[in-house]
């Protein structure tokens, strides 16, 4: 895990994210609030750093709270997740009015920025009221962050005089940093501000379709450091700063200058808690019963960026072209319900249900169906067993910031012979996982060919490829991402020299 010294020598950390690292639920019987822990990899890496440094987490608790005096509960005594040690006094929740929050979250975040940043502008809506709600909610997050900074100032102590790091996350909060900066300057509070985007940053030609794109850039540039998964997204962002705002930029050193300040832009590719997945895979009971069948696995939130319709059609193409796989191969697709209040997601659910029915109707025999479709959540143990025992993993998004399923799959490949990873070049993960088979999800014939190749790949080739993939992901796990972030924050002073050539 992240070294103690890396955390204690520096200031405390305030994390600002749309969601808190757990969900609050009201117990039907008692009416009391309860925490529902989150097992995400990001939380695993970030929560310990926040806790050790006495930091604070600002975010939305997943439900609307209307009484600001109601106490946030402590974690459940049986909770073994990394957030268990996050005391309620270290949590600053957002209380947004439900209609406003809906326009911000379902409207602007998921109806506009999500499709636009994934380069799918036809799916994006541009509605001034949603943008206004986004501004208001970002102001609210910024307000609460300044409050958190004051709390930290009062609790002087173990972190001495080191200024706290405020770390703002993702596309929900692209305006918050600028307000935080203005407010801390007024209140004379010292802090370092960082932003990390978990989704792609699109090319300028797409980004500028957003009517208020200048404001978005100015919001992000309120930070001292801006992180993206891969260099391409960094360069897209820098390009937008130059072309929209006329900023001086340095593409070689990834710097942007605005209002006399220099902002560092950094590629920080996120990883997964590799060793935890290995352990889960070692302990998980088998859940795929038929050893004579090869399982092709897909695990995704039910989201149109994930290329699920293309994936099912490519699988159909495989069965048409290579009937030898009939009764020998199964596609197990796990689709986790997501953003079900947004129409695009409801439509996709319908389309998938119909497509699964049509393909199964076409190929099913008395003893076999080609697609097993799970619309729901699966637990971590079961998931690790699926990853471990699958012959092929299909990670074929049309566009994806990183995609952690690809990385979790390789972590769980502990058996010999291992399975084969197929990954889309349009995912951040595809950029670095060179030994995976690459497949363009838009080209159904190619996707069918690549899947066939994976199914018949000789053992020795599978072993060589998987060994390389696993070594890289073990080295670049989520803790090393966290360390890289802290190191980048540390070196800010040295980097803030004069900007070079454009
Ligand atoms: C993506 C985003 C996250 C988000 C997650 C789930 O990974 O980058 O910020 O939390 O999707 O989506 P949701 O809308 O349920 O938070």
Coordinates of C-alpha atoms and ligand atoms in Angstrom, one line a residue:
X1 CA 0.0 0.0 0.0
X2 CA 1.0 3.7 -0.2
X3 CA 3.9 4.3 2.1
X4 CA 3.3 6.1 5.3
X5 CA 6.1 8.6 4.7
X6 CA 4.6 9.6 1.4
X7 CA 1.4 10.6 3.2
X8 CA 2.6 12.0 6.6
X9 CA 5.3 14.2 5.3
X10 CA 2.8 16.1 3.2
X11 CA -0.4 17.9 4.1
X12 CA -3.7 16.3 4.6
X13 CA -5.9 15.4 1.6
X14 CA -9.4 16.6 0.8
X15 CA -11.0 14.5 -1.9
X16 CA -13.9 16.0 -3.7
X17 CA -16.0 13.7 -5.9
X18 CA -19.6 13.4 -7.0
X19 CA -20.1 10.3 -5.0
X20 CA -18.8 9.7 -1.4
X21 CA -16.8 6.5 -1.1
X22 CA -20.0 4.8 0.3
X23 CA -23.7 5.1 -0.2
X24 CA -26.1 6.1 2.5
X25 CA -29.4 4.2 2.8
X26 CA -32.3 4.7 5.2
X27 CA -33.2 1.5 7.1
X28 CA -36.8 0.7 6.3
X29 CA -37.6 -0.5 9.8
X30 CA -35.6 1.8 12.1
X31 CA -35.5 4.9 9.8
X32 CA -31.8 5.3 10.7
X33 CA -29.2 6.1 8.1
X34 CA -26.7 3.3 7.3
X35 CA -23.6 3.2 5.2
X36 CA -23.3 0.8 2.3
X37 CA -19.6 0.3 1.6
X38 CA -18.1 0.6 -1.9
X39 CA -15.5 -1.9 -3.1
X40 CA -14.1 0.2 -6.0
X41 CA -10.4 0.2 -6.7
X42 CA -10.1 3.9 -6.6
X43 CA -11.5 4.0 -3.1
X44 CA -9.2 1.3 -2.0
X45 CA -6.2 3.4 -2.9
X46 CA -7.4 6.9 -2.0
X47 CA -9.2 6.2 1.3
X48 CA -6.2 5.1 3.3
X49 CA -4.3 8.2 2.3
X50 CA -7.2 10.4 3.3
X51 CA -7.6 8.6 6.6
X52 CA -3.9 8.5 7.5
X53 CA -3.4 12.2 6.9
X54 CA -6.6 13.1 8.8
X55 CA -8.2 14.4 5.6
X56 CA -11.8 14.9 4.6
X57 CA -14.0 13.5 1.8
X58 CA -16.6 15.8 0.2
X59 CA -19.3 14.3 -1.9
X60 CA -22.9 13.2 -2.6
X61 CA -24.1 10.3 -0.4
X62 CA -26.2 8.7 -3.1
X63 CA -29.5 9.9 -1.6
X64 CA -31.1 13.2 -0.8
X65 CA -30.6 14.3 2.8
X66 CA -32.9 17.0 3.9
X67 CA -32.0 17.6 7.5
X68 CA -28.5 19.1 7.7
X69 CA -28.5 18.3 11.5
X70 CA -28.9 14.6 11.0
X71 CA -25.7 12.9 11.8
X72 CA -23.8 10.8 9.2
X73 CA -23.5 7.3 10.7
X74 CA -20.1 5.7 11.4
X75 CA -19.2 2.6 9.5
X76 CA -20.7 -0.8 10.3
X77 CA -18.5 -2.7 12.8
X78 CA -18.3 -5.6 10.3
X79 CA -17.1 -3.3 7.5
X80 CA -13.7 -4.4 6.4
X81 CA -13.4 -2.0 3.4
X82 CA -10.8 0.8 3.4
X83 CA -13.5 3.4 4.1
X84 CA -14.4 1.9 7.4
X85 CA -11.9 4.1 9.1
X86 CA -13.3 7.3 7.6
X87 CA -15.0 8.8 10.6
X88 CA -18.3 10.7 10.1
X89 CA -16.5 13.9 11.3
X90 CA -14.3 13.5 8.2
X91 CA -17.2 13.5 5.8
X92 CA -18.8 16.5 4.3
X93 CA -21.9 15.5 2.4
X94 CA -23.7 17.5 -0.3
X95 CA -27.3 18.5 0.4
X96 CA -28.7 19.4 -3.0
X97 CA -32.3 20.1 -3.8
X98 CA -33.6 17.0 -5.7
X99 CA -34.7 18.8 -8.9
X100 CA -31.5 20.8 -9.1
X101 CA -29.4 17.7 -8.5
X102 CA -31.3 15.8 -11.2
X103 CA -30.6 18.5 -13.8
X104 CA -27.0 18.5 -12.8
X105 CA -26.4 14.8 -12.6
X106 CA -28.8 13.2 -15.1
X107 CA -29.0 16.3 -17.3
X108 CA -25.6 17.9 -17.6
X109 CA -23.2 15.2 -16.3
X110 CA -24.8 12.1 -17.9
X111 CA -26.8 13.7 -20.7
X112 CA -24.2 16.1 -22.0
X113 CA -20.6 15.6 -20.7
X114 CA -20.6 11.8 -20.7
X115 CA -21.6 11.3 -24.4
X116 CA -19.6 14.4 -25.6
X117 CA -16.4 13.4 -23.8
X118 CA -16.8 9.9 -25.3
X119 CA -16.9 11.5 -28.7
X120 CA -20.6 10.7 -29.3
X121 CA -22.0 14.2 -29.8
X122 CA -25.3 13.0 -31.4
X123 CA -26.3 11.5 -28.1
X124 CA -25.5 14.7 -26.1
X125 CA -28.2 17.2 -25.2
X126 CA -27.3 20.9 -24.8
X127 CA -29.8 22.5 -22.5
X128 CA -29.1 25.8 -20.8
X129 CA -31.0 24.9 -17.6
X130 CA -28.9 21.8 -17.2
X131 CA -25.8 23.9 -17.5
X132 CA -27.1 26.3 -14.9
X133 CA -27.8 23.4 -12.5
X134 CA -24.3 22.2 -13.2
X135 CA -22.9 25.6 -12.2
X136 CA -25.0 25.8 -9.1
X137 CA -24.0 22.3 -7.9
X138 CA -20.4 22.9 -8.6
X139 CA -20.6 26.0 -6.5
X140 CA -22.2 23.9 -3.7
X141 CA -19.3 21.4 -3.9
X142 CA -16.8 24.2 -3.9
X143 CA -18.5 25.9 -0.9
X144 CA -18.4 22.6 1.0
X145 CA -14.7 22.1 0.1
X146 CA -13.9 25.5 1.5
X147 CA -15.7 24.5 4.7
X148 CA -13.6 21.4 4.8
X149 CA -10.5 23.4 4.5
X150 CA -11.5 25.6 7.4
X151 CA -12.2 22.4 9.5
X152 CA -8.7 21.2 8.7
X153 CA -7.2 24.5 9.7
X154 CA -8.9 24.3 13.1
X155 CA -7.6 20.7 13.6
X156 CA -4.0 21.8 13.3
X157 CA -1.6 19.2 14.4
X158 CA -0.1 16.1 12.9
X159 CA 0.5 17.5 9.5
X160 CA 2.2 20.6 10.6
X161 CA 2.3 23.4 8.2
X162 CA 2.2 21.5 5.0
X163 CA -0.6 22.9 2.8
X164 CA -3.4 20.4 2.2
X165 CA -4.0 18.8 -1.2
X166 CA -7.5 19.3 -2.6
X167 CA -8.1 16.6 -5.2
X168 CA -11.2 17.2 -7.3
X169 CA -12.5 14.2 -9.4
X170 CA -14.1 13.7 -12.7
X171 CA -16.4 15.3 -15.2
X172 CA -19.1 16.1 -12.6
X173 CA -16.9 18.8 -11.0
X174 CA -15.0 20.6 -13.8
X175 CA -16.0 24.1 -12.4
X176 CA -15.3 23.5 -8.7
X177 CA -11.6 24.1 -8.7
X178 CA -11.8 27.7 -9.9
X179 CA -14.2 28.7 -7.2
X180 CA -12.2 26.9 -4.5
X181 CA -9.1 28.9 -5.7
X182 CA -10.9 32.2 -5.5
X183 CA -12.4 31.5 -2.1
X184 CA -9.1 30.3 -0.5
X185 CA -7.3 33.3 -1.8
X186 CA -10.0 35.5 -0.2
X187 CA -9.8 33.5 3.1
X188 CA -6.0 33.4 3.0
X189 CA -5.9 29.6 3.2
X190 CA -3.0 27.7 1.6
X191 CA -3.6 24.5 -0.4
X192 CA -2.6 22.7 -3.6
X193 CA -5.4 22.0 -6.1
X194 CA -5.5 19.0 -8.4
X195 CA -8.1 17.6 -10.8
X196 CA -8.3 14.1 -12.3
X197 CA -10.5 13.2 -15.2
X198 CA -11.6 9.5 -15.2
X199 CA -13.0 9.6 -18.7
X200 CA -11.5 10.6 -22.0
X201 CA -10.8 14.3 -22.8
X202 CA -12.0 14.7 -26.4
X203 CA -10.3 16.4 -29.3
X204 CA -11.0 20.1 -29.8
X205 CA -13.4 19.6 -32.7
X206 CA -15.7 17.7 -30.4
X207 CA -15.1 19.6 -27.2
X208 CA -16.0 23.0 -28.8
X209 CA -19.5 21.7 -29.6
X210 CA -20.3 22.4 -26.0
X211 CA -21.7 26.0 -26.0
X212 CA -19.9 26.9 -22.7
X213 CA -16.6 25.2 -23.4
X214 CA -14.5 28.2 -22.3
X215 CA -16.0 28.1 -18.8
X216 CA -15.2 24.4 -18.5
X217 CA -11.5 24.9 -19.4
X218 CA -11.2 27.9 -17.0
X219 CA -12.8 25.8 -14.3
X220 CA -10.3 23.0 -14.6
X221 CA -7.4 25.5 -15.0
X222 CA -8.2 26.7 -11.5
X223 CA -6.0 23.7 -10.4
X224 CA -2.2 23.5 -10.1
X225 CA -2.1 20.1 -11.6
X226 CA -4.5 18.3 -14.0
X227 CA -4.3 14.6 -14.5
X228 CA -5.7 12.4 -17.3
X229 CA -5.2 8.6 -17.9
X230 CA -3.1 8.9 -21.1
X231 CA -1.0 11.4 -23.0
X232 CA -3.5 11.7 -25.8
X233 CA -6.1 13.1 -23.4
X234 CA -3.5 15.5 -22.0
X235 CA -2.7 16.7 -25.5
X236 CA -6.4 17.1 -26.4
X237 CA -6.8 19.3 -23.3
X238 CA -3.8 21.4 -24.0
X239 CA -4.9 21.9 -27.6
X240 CA -8.3 23.1 -26.3
X241 CA -6.7 25.5 -23.9
X242 CA -4.6 27.0 -26.7
X243 CA -7.4 27.2 -29.3
X244 CA -10.3 28.2 -27.1
X245 CA -8.6 30.4 -24.6
X246 CA -5.5 31.4 -26.4
X247 CA -3.3 30.1 -23.6
X248 CA 0.4 29.8 -24.0
X249 CA 1.2 26.1 -23.9
X250 CA 4.2 23.7 -23.9
X251 CA 3.3 20.4 -25.5
X252 CA 6.6 18.8 -24.7
X253 CA 6.5 19.5 -21.0
X254 CA 2.7 19.4 -20.8
X255 CA 2.2 22.9 -19.4
X256 CA -0.5 25.5 -19.8
X257 CA -0.2 29.1 -18.8
X258 CA -3.3 31.2 -17.7
X259 CA -3.4 34.5 -15.8
X260 CA 0.3 34.3 -14.8
X261 CA 0.0 30.8 -13.4
X262 CA 1.5 27.6 -14.9
X263 CA -0.7 24.5 -14.8
X264 CA 0.9 21.1 -15.1
X265 CA -0.9 18.5 -17.1
X266 CA 0.1 14.8 -16.4
X267 CA -0.8 11.4 -17.8
X268 CA -1.5 9.2 -14.7
X269 CA -2.9 5.9 -15.9
X270 CA -4.9 4.3 -13.2
X271 CA -4.5 0.6 -12.2
X272 CA -6.4 -1.9 -10.1
X273 CA -5.7 -3.4 -6.7
X274 CA -3.9 -6.3 -8.4
X275 CA -2.9 -8.4 -5.3
X276 CA -6.5 -8.1 -3.9
X277 CA -7.8 -9.6 -7.2
X278 CA -5.2 -12.4 -7.1
X279 CA -6.3 -13.3 -3.6
X280 CA -10.0 -13.2 -4.6
X281 CA -9.3 -15.5 -7.5
X282 CA -7.3 -17.9 -5.3
X283 CA -10.2 -18.2 -2.9
X284 CA -13.2 -18.0 -5.1
X285 CA -15.2 -21.2 -5.7
X286 CA -15.8 -22.2 -9.3
X287 CA -19.1 -20.9 -10.7
X288 CA -18.9 -21.9 -14.3
X289 CA -19.9 -25.6 -14.2
X290 CA -19.5 -27.0 -17.7
X291 CA -15.8 -27.6 -18.3
X292 CA -16.3 -28.6 -21.9
X293 CA -17.5 -25.2 -22.8
X294 CA -15.3 -22.2 -23.4
X295 CA -16.7 -19.0 -21.8
X296 CA -16.3 -15.6 -23.5
X297 CA -16.8 -13.1 -20.8
X298 CA -18.1 -9.5 -20.9
X299 CA -18.5 -7.3 -17.8
X300 CA -19.7 -3.8 -18.1
X301 CA -22.0 -1.2 -16.7
X302 CA -24.9 -1.1 -19.1
X303 CA -23.7 1.9 -21.0
X304 CA -23.8 2.7 -24.8
X305 CA -20.1 3.6 -24.7
X306 CA -19.2 0.0 -23.9
X307 CA -20.1 -1.3 -27.4
X308 CA -22.4 -4.0 -26.1
X309 CA -24.7 -4.1 -29.2
X310 CA -21.7 -4.4 -31.4
X311 CA -20.3 -7.1 -29.2
X312 CA -23.4 -9.3 -29.4
X313 CA -23.6 -8.8 -33.2
X314 CA -19.9 -9.7 -33.6
X315 CA -20.6 -12.9 -31.5
X316 CA -23.5 -13.7 -33.8
X317 CA -21.1 -13.2 -36.8
X318 CA -18.7 -15.7 -35.1
X319 CA -21.3 -18.3 -34.9
X320 CA -22.3 -17.8 -38.5
X321 CA -18.8 -18.0 -39.8
X322 CA -17.4 -20.7 -37.5
X323 CA -20.3 -23.1 -36.7
X324 CA -17.7 -25.4 -35.0
X325 CA -18.2 -23.2 -31.9
X326 CA -21.8 -24.0 -31.7
X327 CA -22.5 -25.9 -28.4
X328 CA -18.8 -25.4 -27.5
X329 CA -18.7 -21.7 -26.7
X330 CA -20.9 -19.4 -24.5
X331 CA -20.9 -15.6 -24.2
X332 CA -21.5 -14.7 -20.6
X333 CA -22.4 -11.0 -20.6
X334 CA -22.8 -9.3 -17.2
X335 CA -24.5 -5.9 -17.6
X336 CA -24.6 -3.9 -14.4
X337 CA -27.6 -1.5 -14.3
X338 CA -26.5 2.1 -14.5
X339 CA -28.1 5.6 -14.7
X340 CA -31.5 4.1 -15.2
X341 CA -33.2 7.5 -15.1
X342 CA -31.6 8.6 -18.4
X343 CA -33.5 7.7 -21.5
X344 CA -30.4 6.6 -23.5
X345 CA -29.8 4.0 -20.9
X346 CA -33.4 2.8 -20.8
X347 CA -33.4 2.5 -24.6
X348 CA -30.1 0.5 -24.5
X349 CA -31.7 -1.9 -22.0
X350 CA -34.6 -2.6 -24.4
X351 CA -32.2 -3.0 -27.4
X352 CA -30.0 -5.5 -25.5
X353 CA -33.0 -7.6 -24.2
X354 CA -34.3 -7.9 -27.8
X355 CA -30.9 -8.7 -29.3
X356 CA -30.1 -11.4 -26.7
X357 CA -33.5 -12.9 -27.4
X358 CA -33.1 -12.8 -31.2
X359 CA -29.6 -14.4 -31.2
X360 CA -30.5 -17.0 -28.7
X361 CA -33.7 -17.8 -30.6
X362 CA -31.7 -18.2 -33.7
X363 CA -28.9 -20.5 -32.4
X364 CA -30.2 -22.3 -29.3
X365 CA -30.2 -26.1 -29.4
X366 CA -32.0 -28.4 -26.9
X367 CA -28.8 -28.5 -24.8
X368 CA -27.2 -25.2 -25.2
X369 CA -27.8 -21.4 -25.6
X370 CA -25.2 -19.2 -27.0
X371 CA -25.7 -16.1 -24.7
X372 CA -26.0 -16.1 -21.0
X373 CA -27.1 -12.6 -20.1
X374 CA -27.1 -11.3 -16.5
X375 CA -28.7 -7.9 -16.0
X376 CA -27.7 -7.1 -12.4
X377 CA -24.8 -6.8 -10.0
X378 CA -22.4 -9.7 -9.1
X379 CA -20.4 -9.9 -5.9
X380 CA -16.6 -9.6 -5.9
X381 CA -16.0 -13.3 -5.2
X382 CA -18.2 -14.5 -8.0
X383 CA -16.7 -11.9 -10.3
X384 CA -13.2 -13.1 -9.6
X385 CA -14.3 -16.7 -10.4
X386 CA -15.7 -15.5 -13.7
X387 CA -12.5 -13.7 -14.5
X388 CA -10.4 -16.6 -13.5
X389 CA -12.3 -19.3 -15.4
X390 CA -13.2 -17.5 -18.6
X391 CA -11.3 -18.5 -21.8
X392 CA -11.6 -15.1 -23.3
X393 CA -12.5 -11.6 -22.0
X394 CA -14.1 -9.2 -24.5
X395 CA -13.3 -5.6 -23.5
X396 CA -14.5 -3.8 -26.6
X397 CA -15.9 -0.3 -25.7
X398 CA -16.5 2.2 -28.5
X399 CA -14.7 4.7 -26.3
X400 CA -13.5 4.4 -22.7
X401 CA -11.2 6.5 -20.5
X402 CA -9.3 3.5 -19.2
X403 CA -11.4 0.4 -18.5
X404 CA -10.5 -1.5 -15.4
X405 CA -12.3 -4.8 -16.4
X406 CA -9.4 -5.5 -18.7
X407 CA -6.9 -5.1 -15.8
X408 CA -9.0 -7.0 -13.3
X409 CA -9.3 -9.9 -15.7
X410 CA -5.6 -10.3 -16.1
X411 CA -5.0 -10.0 -12.4
X412 CA -7.4 -13.0 -11.9
X413 CA -5.7 -15.1 -14.6
X414 CA -3.9 -17.3 -12.1
X415 CA -4.4 -20.7 -13.7
X416 CA -2.5 -22.4 -16.5
X417 CA -3.2 -22.2 -19.3
X418 CA -4.5 -18.7 -19.0
X419 CA -7.3 -17.0 -20.9
X420 CA -7.0 -14.4 -23.7
X421 CA -7.8 -10.7 -23.4
X422 CA -9.3 -8.9 -26.3
X423 CA -9.3 -5.1 -26.0
X424 CA -10.5 -2.2 -28.0
X425 CA -7.9 0.4 -29.2
X426 CA -10.5 3.1 -28.2
X427 CA -10.1 2.3 -24.5
X428 CA -7.2 3.9 -22.5
X429 CA -6.3 0.3 -21.4
X430 CA -5.9 -0.7 -25.1
X431 CA -3.1 1.9 -25.3
X432 CA -0.8 0.1 -22.9
X433 CA -1.8 -3.6 -22.8
X434 CA 0.2 -4.5 -25.9
X435 CA 0.0 -8.2 -25.6
X436 CA -3.7 -8.3 -25.7
X437 CA -5.5 -9.0 -29.0
X438 CA -6.7 -5.7 -30.4
X439 CA -10.1 -5.5 -32.0
X440 CA -11.9 -2.6 -33.6
X441 CA -15.5 -3.1 -32.2
X442 CA -17.0 -1.2 -35.2
X443 CA -15.8 -3.8 -37.7
X444 CA -18.0 -6.8 -36.9
X445 CA -16.1 -9.2 -39.3
X446 CA -12.8 -8.3 -37.6
X447 CA -14.3 -8.7 -34.1
X448 CA -15.5 -12.2 -35.1
X449 CA -12.1 -13.1 -36.6
X450 CA -10.2 -11.9 -33.5
X451 CA -12.6 -13.8 -31.2
X452 CA -12.1 -16.9 -33.2
X453 CA -8.3 -16.5 -33.0
X454 CA -8.5 -16.1 -29.2
X455 CA -10.6 -19.3 -28.9
X456 CA -8.1 -21.4 -30.8
X457 CA -4.9 -19.7 -29.6
X458 CA -2.2 -22.2 -28.6
X459 CA -1.3 -22.6 -25.0
X460 CA 2.2 -21.3 -25.2
X461 CA 1.2 -18.1 -26.9
X462 CA -1.5 -17.5 -24.3
X463 CA 1.0 -18.0 -21.5
X464 CA 3.6 -15.6 -23.0
X465 CA 1.0 -12.9 -23.6
X466 CA -0.7 -13.2 -20.2
X467 CA 2.7 -13.2 -18.3
X468 CA 3.6 -9.9 -19.8
X469 CA 0.2 -8.4 -19.2
X470 CA 0.1 -9.5 -15.6
X471 CA 3.6 -8.3 -14.8
X472 CA 2.8 -4.8 -16.1
X473 CA -0.5 -4.5 -14.2
X474 CA 1.1 -5.8 -11.0
X475 CA 3.8 -3.2 -11.2
X476 CA 1.4 -0.4 -12.2
X477 CA -1.4 -1.1 -9.7
X478 CA -3.7 1.4 -8.1
X479 CA -1.3 2.1 -5.3
X480 CA 1.4 3.0 -7.7
X481 CA -1.1 5.3 -9.4
X482 CA -1.7 7.0 -6.0
X483 CA 2.1 7.3 -5.4
X484 CA 2.6 8.8 -8.9
X485 CA -0.1 11.4 -8.1
X486 CA 1.5 12.3 -4.8
X487 CA 4.9 12.5 -6.5
X488 CA 3.5 14.8 -9.2
X489 CA 2.0 17.1 -6.5
X490 CA 5.3 17.1 -4.7
X491 CA 7.3 18.2 -7.7
X492 CA 4.9 21.1 -8.7
X493 CA 7.2 23.8 -7.3
X494 CA 10.1 22.6 -9.5
X495 CA 7.9 22.4 -12.6
X496 CA 6.4 25.9 -12.2
X497 CA 9.3 27.5 -14.0
X498 CA 8.9 29.7 -17.0
X499 CA 6.9 28.0 -19.8
X500 CA 9.0 27.0 -22.8
X501 CA 8.3 27.2 -26.5
X502 CA 4.8 26.6 -27.8
Ligands
LIG1 C1 -17.6 6.3 -14.5 C2 -17.2 7.6 -14.0 C3 -17.4 7.7 -12.5 C4 -18.7 7.2 -12.1 C5 -19.0 5.8 -12.6 C6 -20.4 5.2 -12.3 O1 -16.6 5.4 -14.2 O2 -15.9 8.0 -14.4 O3 -17.2 9.0 -12.0 O4 -18.9 7.2 -10.7 O5 -18.8 5.8 -14.0 O6 -21.4 6.1 -12.7 P1 -22.4 6.8 -11.7 O7 -23.1 7.8 -12.6 O8 -23.3 5.7 -11.2 O9 -21.6 7.5 -10.6

